[in-house]
Coordinates of N, CA, C and O in Angstrom, one line a residue:
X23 N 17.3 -50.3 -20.4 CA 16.9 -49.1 -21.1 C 17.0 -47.9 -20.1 O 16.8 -48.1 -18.9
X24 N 17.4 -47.0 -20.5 CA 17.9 -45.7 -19.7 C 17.1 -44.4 -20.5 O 16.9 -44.4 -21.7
X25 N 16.7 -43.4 -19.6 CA 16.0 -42.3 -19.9 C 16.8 -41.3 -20.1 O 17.9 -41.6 -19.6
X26 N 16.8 -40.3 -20.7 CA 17.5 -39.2 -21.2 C 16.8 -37.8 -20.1 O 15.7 -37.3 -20.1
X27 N 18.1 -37.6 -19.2 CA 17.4 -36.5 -18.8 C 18.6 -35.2 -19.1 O 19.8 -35.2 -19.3
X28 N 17.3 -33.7 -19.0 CA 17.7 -32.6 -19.8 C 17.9 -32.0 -18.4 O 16.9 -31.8 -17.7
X29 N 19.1 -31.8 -17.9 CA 19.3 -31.1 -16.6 C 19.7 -29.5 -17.1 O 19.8 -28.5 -16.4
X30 N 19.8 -29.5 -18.3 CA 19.8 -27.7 -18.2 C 18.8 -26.6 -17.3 O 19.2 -25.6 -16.6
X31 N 17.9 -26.9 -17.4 CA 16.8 -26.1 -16.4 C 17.4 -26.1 -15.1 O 17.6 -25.1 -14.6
X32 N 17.8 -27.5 -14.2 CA 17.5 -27.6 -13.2 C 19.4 -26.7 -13.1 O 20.0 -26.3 -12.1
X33 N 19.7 -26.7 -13.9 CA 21.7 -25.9 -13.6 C 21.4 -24.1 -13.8 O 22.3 -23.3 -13.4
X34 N 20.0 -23.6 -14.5 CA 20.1 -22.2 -14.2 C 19.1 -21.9 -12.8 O 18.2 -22.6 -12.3
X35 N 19.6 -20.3 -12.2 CA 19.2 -19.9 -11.2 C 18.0 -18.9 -12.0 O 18.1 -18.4 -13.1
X36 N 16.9 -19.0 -11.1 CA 16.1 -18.1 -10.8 C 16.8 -16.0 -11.0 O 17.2 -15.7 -9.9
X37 N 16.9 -14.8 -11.9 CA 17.3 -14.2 -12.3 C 17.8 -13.6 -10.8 O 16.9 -14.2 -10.3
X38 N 18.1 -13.3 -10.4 CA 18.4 -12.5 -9.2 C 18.0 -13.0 -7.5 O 16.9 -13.5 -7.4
X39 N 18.6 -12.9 -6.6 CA 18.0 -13.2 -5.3 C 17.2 -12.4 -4.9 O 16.4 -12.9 -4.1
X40 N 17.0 -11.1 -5.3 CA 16.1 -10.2 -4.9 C 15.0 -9.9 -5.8 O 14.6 -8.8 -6.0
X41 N 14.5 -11.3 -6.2 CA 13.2 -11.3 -7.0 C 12.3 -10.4 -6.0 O 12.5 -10.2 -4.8
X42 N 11.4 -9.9 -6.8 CA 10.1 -9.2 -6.4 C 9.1 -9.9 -5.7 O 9.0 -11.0 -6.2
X43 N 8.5 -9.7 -5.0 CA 7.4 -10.7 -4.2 C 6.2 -10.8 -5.6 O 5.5 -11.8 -5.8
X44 N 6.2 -9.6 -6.2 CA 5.1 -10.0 -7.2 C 5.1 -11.2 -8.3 O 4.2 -12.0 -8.6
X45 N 6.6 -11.0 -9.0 CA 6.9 -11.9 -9.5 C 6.7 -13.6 -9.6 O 6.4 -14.4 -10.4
X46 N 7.0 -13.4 -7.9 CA 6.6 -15.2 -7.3 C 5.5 -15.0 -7.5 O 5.0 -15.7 -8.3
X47 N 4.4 -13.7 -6.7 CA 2.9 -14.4 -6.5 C 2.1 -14.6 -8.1 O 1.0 -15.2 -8.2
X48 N 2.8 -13.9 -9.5 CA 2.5 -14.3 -10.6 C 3.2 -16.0 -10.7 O 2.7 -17.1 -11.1
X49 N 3.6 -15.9 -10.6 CA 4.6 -17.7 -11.1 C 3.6 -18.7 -9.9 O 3.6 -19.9 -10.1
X50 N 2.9 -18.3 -8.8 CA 3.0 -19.3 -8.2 C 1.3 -19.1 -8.6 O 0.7 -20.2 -8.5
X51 N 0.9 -18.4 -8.9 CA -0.6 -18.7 -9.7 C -0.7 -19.1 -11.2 O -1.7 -19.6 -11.7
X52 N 0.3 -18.8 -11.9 CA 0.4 -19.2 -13.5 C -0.7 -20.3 -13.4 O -0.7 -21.2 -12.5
X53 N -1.7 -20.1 -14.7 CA -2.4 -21.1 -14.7 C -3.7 -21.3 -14.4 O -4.5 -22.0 -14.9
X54 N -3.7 -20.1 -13.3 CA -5.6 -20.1 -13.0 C -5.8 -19.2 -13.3 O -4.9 -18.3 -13.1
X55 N -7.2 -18.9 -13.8 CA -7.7 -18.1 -14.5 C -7.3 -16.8 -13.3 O -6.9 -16.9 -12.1
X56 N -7.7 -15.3 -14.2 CA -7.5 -14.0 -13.7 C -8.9 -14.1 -13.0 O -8.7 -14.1 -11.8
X57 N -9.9 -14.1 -13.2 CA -10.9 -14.1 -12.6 C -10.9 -15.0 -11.0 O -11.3 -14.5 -10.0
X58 N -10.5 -16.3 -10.9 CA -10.9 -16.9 -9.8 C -9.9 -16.6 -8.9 O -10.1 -16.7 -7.6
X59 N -8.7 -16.0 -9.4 CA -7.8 -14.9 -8.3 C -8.6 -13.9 -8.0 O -8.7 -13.8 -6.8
X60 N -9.2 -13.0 -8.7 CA -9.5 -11.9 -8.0 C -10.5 -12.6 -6.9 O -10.3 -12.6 -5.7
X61 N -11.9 -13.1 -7.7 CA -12.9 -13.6 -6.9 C -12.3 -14.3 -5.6 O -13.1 -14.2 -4.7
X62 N -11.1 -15.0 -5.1 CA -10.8 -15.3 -4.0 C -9.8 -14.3 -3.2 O -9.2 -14.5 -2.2
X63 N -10.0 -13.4 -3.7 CA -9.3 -12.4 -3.1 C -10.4 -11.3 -2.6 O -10.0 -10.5 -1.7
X64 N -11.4 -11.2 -3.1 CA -12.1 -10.3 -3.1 C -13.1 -11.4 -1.7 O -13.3 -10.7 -0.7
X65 N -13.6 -13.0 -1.6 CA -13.6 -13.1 -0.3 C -12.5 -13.3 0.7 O -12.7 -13.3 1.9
X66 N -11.5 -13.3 0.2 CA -10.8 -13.1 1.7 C -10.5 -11.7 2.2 O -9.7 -11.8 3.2
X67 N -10.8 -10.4 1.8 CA -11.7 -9.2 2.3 C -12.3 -9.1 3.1 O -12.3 -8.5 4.2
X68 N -13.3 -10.1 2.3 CA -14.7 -9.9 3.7 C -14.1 -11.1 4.5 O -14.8 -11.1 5.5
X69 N -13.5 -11.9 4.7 CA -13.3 -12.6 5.9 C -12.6 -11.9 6.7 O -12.8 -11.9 7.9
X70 N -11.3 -11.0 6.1 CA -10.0 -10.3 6.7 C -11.1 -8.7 7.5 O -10.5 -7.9 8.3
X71 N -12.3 -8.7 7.2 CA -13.3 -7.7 7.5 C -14.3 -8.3 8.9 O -14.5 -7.7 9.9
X72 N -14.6 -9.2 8.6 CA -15.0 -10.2 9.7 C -14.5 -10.5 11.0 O -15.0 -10.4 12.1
X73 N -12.9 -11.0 10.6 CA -12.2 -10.9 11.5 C -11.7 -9.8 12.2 O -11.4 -10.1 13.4
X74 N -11.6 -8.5 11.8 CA -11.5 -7.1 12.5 C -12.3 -7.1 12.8 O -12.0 -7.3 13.9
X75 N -13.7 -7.0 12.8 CA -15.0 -6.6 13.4 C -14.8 -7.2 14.4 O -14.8 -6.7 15.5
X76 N -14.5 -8.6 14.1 CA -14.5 -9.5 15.5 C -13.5 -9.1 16.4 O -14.0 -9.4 17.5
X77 N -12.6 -8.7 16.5 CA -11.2 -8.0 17.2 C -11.4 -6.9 17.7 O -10.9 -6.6 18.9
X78 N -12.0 -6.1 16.9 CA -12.0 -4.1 17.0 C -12.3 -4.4 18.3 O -11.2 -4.8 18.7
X79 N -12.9 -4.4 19.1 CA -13.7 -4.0 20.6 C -12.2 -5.0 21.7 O -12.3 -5.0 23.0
X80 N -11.0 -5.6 20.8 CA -10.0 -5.8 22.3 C -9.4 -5.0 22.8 O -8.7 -4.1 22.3
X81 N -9.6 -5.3 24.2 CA -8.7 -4.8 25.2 C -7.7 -5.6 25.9 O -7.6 -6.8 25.7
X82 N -7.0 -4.8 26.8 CA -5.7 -5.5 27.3 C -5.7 -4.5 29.0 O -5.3 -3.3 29.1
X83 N -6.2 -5.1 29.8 CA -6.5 -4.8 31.1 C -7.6 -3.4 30.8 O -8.7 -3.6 30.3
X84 N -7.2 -2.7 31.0 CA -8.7 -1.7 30.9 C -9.0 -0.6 30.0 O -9.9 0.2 30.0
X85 N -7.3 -0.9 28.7 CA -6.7 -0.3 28.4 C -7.5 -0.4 26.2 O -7.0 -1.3 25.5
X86 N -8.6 0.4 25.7 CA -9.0 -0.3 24.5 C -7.5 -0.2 23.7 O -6.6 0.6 23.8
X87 N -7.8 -1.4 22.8 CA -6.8 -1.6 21.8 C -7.2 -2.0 20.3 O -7.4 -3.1 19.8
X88 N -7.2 -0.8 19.6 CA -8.0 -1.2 18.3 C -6.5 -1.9 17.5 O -6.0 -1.1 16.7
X89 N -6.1 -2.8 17.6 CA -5.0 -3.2 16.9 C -5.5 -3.5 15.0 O -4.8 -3.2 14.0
X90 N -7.0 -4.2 15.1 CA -7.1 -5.0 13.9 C -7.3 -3.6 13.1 O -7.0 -3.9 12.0
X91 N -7.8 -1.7 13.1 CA -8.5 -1.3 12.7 C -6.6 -0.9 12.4 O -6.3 -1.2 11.2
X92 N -5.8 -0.4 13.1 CA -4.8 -0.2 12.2 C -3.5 -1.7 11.1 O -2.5 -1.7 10.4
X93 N -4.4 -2.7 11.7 CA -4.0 -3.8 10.3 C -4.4 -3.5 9.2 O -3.8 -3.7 8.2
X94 N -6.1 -2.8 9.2 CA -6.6 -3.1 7.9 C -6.1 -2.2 6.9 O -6.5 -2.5 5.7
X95 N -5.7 -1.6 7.0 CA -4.7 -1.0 5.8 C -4.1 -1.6 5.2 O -4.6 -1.9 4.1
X96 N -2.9 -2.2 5.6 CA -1.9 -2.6 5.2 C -2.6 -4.2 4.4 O -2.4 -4.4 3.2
X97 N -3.2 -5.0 5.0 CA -4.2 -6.1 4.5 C -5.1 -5.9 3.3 O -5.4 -6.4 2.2
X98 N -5.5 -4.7 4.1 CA -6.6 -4.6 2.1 C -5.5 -3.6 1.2 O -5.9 -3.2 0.1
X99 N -4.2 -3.4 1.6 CA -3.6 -3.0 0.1 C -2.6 -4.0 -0.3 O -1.7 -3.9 -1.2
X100 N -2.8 -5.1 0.6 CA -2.0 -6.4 0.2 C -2.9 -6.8 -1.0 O -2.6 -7.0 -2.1
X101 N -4.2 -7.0 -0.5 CA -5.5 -7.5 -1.2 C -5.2 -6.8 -3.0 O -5.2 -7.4 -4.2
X102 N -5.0 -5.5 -2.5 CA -5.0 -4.4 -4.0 C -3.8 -4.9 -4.5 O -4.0 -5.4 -5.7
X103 N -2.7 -5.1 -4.2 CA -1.7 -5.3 -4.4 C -1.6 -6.8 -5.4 O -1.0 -6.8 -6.5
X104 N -2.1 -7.8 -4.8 CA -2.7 -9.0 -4.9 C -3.2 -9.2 -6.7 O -2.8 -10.0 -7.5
X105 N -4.2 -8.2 -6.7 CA -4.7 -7.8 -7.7 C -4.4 -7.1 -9.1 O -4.8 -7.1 -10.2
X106 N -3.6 -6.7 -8.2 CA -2.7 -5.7 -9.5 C -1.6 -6.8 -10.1 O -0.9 -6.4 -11.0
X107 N -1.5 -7.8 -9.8 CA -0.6 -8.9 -10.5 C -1.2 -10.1 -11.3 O -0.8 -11.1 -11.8
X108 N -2.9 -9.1 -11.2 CA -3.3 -10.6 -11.9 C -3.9 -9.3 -13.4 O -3.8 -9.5 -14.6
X109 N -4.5 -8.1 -12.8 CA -4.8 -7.0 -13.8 C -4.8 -5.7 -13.1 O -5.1 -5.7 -11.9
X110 N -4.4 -4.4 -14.0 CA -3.5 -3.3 -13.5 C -5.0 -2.4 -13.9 O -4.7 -1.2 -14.0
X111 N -6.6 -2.7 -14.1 CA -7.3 -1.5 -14.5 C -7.9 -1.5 -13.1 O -8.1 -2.4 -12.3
X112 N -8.0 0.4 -13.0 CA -8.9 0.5 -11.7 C -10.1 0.3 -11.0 O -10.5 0.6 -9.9
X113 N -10.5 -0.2 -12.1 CA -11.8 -0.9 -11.8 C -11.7 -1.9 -11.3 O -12.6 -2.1 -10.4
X114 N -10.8 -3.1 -11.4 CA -10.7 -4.4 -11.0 C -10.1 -4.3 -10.0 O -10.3 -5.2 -9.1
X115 N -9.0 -3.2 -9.6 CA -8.2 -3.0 -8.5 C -9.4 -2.7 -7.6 O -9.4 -3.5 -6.7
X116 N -10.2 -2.0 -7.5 CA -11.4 -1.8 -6.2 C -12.1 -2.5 -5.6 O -12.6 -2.3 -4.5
X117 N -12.2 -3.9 -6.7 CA -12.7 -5.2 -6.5 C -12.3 -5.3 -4.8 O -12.9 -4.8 -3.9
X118 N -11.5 -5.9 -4.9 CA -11.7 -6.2 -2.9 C -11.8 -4.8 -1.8 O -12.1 -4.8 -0.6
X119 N -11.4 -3.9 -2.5 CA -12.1 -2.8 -1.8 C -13.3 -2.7 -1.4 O -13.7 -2.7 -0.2
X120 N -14.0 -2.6 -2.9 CA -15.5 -2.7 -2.5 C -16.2 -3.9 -1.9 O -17.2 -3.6 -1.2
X121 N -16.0 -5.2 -1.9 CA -16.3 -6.4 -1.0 C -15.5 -5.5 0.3 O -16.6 -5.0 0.6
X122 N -15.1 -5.3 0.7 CA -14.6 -5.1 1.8 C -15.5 -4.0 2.3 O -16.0 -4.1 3.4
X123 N -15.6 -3.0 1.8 CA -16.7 -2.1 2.2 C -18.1 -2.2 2.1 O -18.9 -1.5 2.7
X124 N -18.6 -3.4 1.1 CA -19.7 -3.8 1.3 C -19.9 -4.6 2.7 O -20.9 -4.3 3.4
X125 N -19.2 -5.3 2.8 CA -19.5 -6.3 4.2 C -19.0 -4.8 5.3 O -19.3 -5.1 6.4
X126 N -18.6 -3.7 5.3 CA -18.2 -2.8 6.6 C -19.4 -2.5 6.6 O -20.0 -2.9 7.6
X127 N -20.4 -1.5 5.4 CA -22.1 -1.4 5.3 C -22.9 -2.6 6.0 O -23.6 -2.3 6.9
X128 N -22.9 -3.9 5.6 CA -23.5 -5.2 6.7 C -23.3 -4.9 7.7 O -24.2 -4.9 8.5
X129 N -21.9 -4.7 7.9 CA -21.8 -5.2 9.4 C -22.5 -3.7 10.5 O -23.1 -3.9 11.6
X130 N -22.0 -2.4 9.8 CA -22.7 -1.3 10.3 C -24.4 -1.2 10.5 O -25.0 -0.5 11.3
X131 N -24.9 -2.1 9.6 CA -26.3 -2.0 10.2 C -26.5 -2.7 10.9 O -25.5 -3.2 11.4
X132 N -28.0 -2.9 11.3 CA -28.6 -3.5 12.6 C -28.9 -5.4 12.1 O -29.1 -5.7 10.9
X133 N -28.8 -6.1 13.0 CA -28.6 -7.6 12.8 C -29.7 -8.1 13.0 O -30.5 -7.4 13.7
X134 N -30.2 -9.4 12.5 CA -31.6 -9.9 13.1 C -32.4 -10.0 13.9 O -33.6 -10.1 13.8
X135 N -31.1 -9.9 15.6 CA -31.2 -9.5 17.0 C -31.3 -8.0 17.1 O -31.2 -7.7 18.3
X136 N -31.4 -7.2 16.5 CA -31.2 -6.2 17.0 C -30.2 -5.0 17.2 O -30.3 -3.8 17.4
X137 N -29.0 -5.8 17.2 CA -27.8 -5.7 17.6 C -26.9 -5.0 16.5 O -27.4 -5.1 15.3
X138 N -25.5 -4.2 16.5 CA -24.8 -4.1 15.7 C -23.7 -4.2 15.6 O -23.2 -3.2 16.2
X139 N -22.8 -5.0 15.1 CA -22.0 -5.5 15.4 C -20.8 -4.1 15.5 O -20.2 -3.9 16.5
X140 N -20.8 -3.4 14.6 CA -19.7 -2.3 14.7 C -20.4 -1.1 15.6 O -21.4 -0.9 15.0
X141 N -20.3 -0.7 16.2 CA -20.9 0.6 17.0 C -20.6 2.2 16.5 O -19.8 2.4 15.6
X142 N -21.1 2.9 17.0 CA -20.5 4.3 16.3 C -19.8 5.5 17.5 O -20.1 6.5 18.0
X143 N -18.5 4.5 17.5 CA -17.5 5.1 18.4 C -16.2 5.5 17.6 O -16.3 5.5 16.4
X144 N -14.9 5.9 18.1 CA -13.7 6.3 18.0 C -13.2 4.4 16.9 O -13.1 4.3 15.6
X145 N -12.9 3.8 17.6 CA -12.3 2.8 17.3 C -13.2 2.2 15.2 O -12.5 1.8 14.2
X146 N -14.6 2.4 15.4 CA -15.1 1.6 14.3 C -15.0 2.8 12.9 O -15.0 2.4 11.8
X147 N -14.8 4.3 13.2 CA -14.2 5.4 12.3 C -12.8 4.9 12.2 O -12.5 4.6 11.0
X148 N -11.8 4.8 13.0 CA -10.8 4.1 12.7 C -10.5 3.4 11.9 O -9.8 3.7 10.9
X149 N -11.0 1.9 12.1 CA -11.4 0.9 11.2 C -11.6 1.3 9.7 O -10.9 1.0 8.8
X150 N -12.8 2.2 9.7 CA -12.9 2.6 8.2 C -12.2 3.6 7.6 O -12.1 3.8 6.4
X151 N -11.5 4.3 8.5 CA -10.5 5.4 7.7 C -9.3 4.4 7.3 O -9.0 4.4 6.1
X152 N -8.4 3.6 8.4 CA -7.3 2.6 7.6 C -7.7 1.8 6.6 O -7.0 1.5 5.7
X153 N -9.0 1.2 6.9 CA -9.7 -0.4 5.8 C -10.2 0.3 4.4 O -10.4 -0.4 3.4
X154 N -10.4 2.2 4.4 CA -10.8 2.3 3.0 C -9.7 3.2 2.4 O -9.3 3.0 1.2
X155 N -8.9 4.2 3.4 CA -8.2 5.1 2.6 C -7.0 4.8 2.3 O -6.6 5.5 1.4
X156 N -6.1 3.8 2.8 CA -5.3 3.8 2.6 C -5.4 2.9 1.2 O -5.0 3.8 0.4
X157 N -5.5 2.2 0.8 CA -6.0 1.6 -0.8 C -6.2 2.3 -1.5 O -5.4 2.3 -2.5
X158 N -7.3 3.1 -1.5 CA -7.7 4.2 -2.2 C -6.5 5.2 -2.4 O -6.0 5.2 -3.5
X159 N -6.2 5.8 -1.5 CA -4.6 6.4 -1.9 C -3.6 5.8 -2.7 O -3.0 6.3 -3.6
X160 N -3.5 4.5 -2.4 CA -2.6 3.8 -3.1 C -2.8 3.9 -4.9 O -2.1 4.2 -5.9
X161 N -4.1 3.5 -4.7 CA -4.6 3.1 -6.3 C -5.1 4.7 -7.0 O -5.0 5.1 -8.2
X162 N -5.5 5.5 -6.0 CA -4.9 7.2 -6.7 C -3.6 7.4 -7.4 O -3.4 8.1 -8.4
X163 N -2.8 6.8 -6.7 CA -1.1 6.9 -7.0 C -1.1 5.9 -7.9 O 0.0 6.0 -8.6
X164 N -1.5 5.3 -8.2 CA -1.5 4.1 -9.4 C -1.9 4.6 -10.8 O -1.5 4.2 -11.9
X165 N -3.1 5.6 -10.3 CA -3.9 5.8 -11.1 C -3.0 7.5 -12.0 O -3.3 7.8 -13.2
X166 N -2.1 8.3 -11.2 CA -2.1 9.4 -11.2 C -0.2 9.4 -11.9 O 0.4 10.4 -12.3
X167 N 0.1 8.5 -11.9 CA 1.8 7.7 -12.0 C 1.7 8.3 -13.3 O 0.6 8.2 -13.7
X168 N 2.8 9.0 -14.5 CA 3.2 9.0 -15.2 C 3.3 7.6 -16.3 O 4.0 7.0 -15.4
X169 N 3.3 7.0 -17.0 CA 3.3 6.3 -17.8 C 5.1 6.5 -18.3 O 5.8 5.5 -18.6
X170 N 5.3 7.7 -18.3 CA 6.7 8.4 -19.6 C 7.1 9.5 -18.7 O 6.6 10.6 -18.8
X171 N 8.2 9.1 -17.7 CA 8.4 10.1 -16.9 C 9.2 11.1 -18.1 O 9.7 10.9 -19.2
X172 N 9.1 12.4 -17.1 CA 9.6 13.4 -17.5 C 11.4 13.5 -18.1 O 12.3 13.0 -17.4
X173 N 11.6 14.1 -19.1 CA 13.1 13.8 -19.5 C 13.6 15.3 -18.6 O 13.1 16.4 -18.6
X174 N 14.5 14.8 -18.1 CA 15.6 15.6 -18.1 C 16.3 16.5 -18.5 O 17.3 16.0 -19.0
X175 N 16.4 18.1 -18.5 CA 17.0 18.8 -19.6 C 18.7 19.1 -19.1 O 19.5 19.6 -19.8

């Protein structure tokens, strides 16, 4: 007895080599809900926030190096970005923004000990001007995009 197989699928290509990154990260979630994408996106914010707090204060001989406070840009508009592939309103797009700035408010206050983990220096303003504005710009321009560009006369 012999099975019948349909090799058409496996004989076409994927539309182009220069698929879009969004594309894959929709095809490679197909399937789970829009909600438990954001919700895991929205903690790995506060971890990707955790981890710069934990960073911000490195140095490299005597020399400060806020390396993580100019990552977090580009990381929480991966996060937005992320988001915008699972739903395009701006409300949902702030979702890991705001987890991300909720845990920057945590971490800015004072800790059980006493202590606080972000201080109020050059480097932790840093931190929050790349970790909130650059998103926020992004999703202004999201928000502000024509729908029906202008024709041409």
């Amino acid at each position: 007895m012999t099975a019948a197989v349909d090799d058409s699928a496996a004989t076409t290509r994927a539309p182009g080599v220069r698929a879009r990154m969004g594309k894959w990260f929709t095809a490679a979630v197909n399937g789970i809900p829009g909600p438990v994408i954001i919700a895991v996106l929205m903690l790995d914010a506060v971890i990707a926030l955790i981890l710069e707090v934990l960073y911000l204060p490195l140095y490299i001989g005597a020399v400060a190096l806020p390396i993580t406070a100019l990552l977090a840009g580009p990381v929480n508009l991966a996060l937005v970005w992320a988001v915008a592939t699972v739903n395009t309103r701006l409300s949902v797009l702030f979702l890991p923004v705001g987890a991300w700035l909720a845990a920057f408010l945590i971490a800015a206050s004072r800790g059980p000990g006493g202590d606080y983990p972000l201080r109020s220096d050059l480097p932790t303003l840093l931190l929050f001007l790349c970790g909130a504005v650059v998103p926020l710009v992004y999703m202004f321009m999201v928000a502000n995009q024509s729908k029906h560009p202008a024709q041409k006369k």
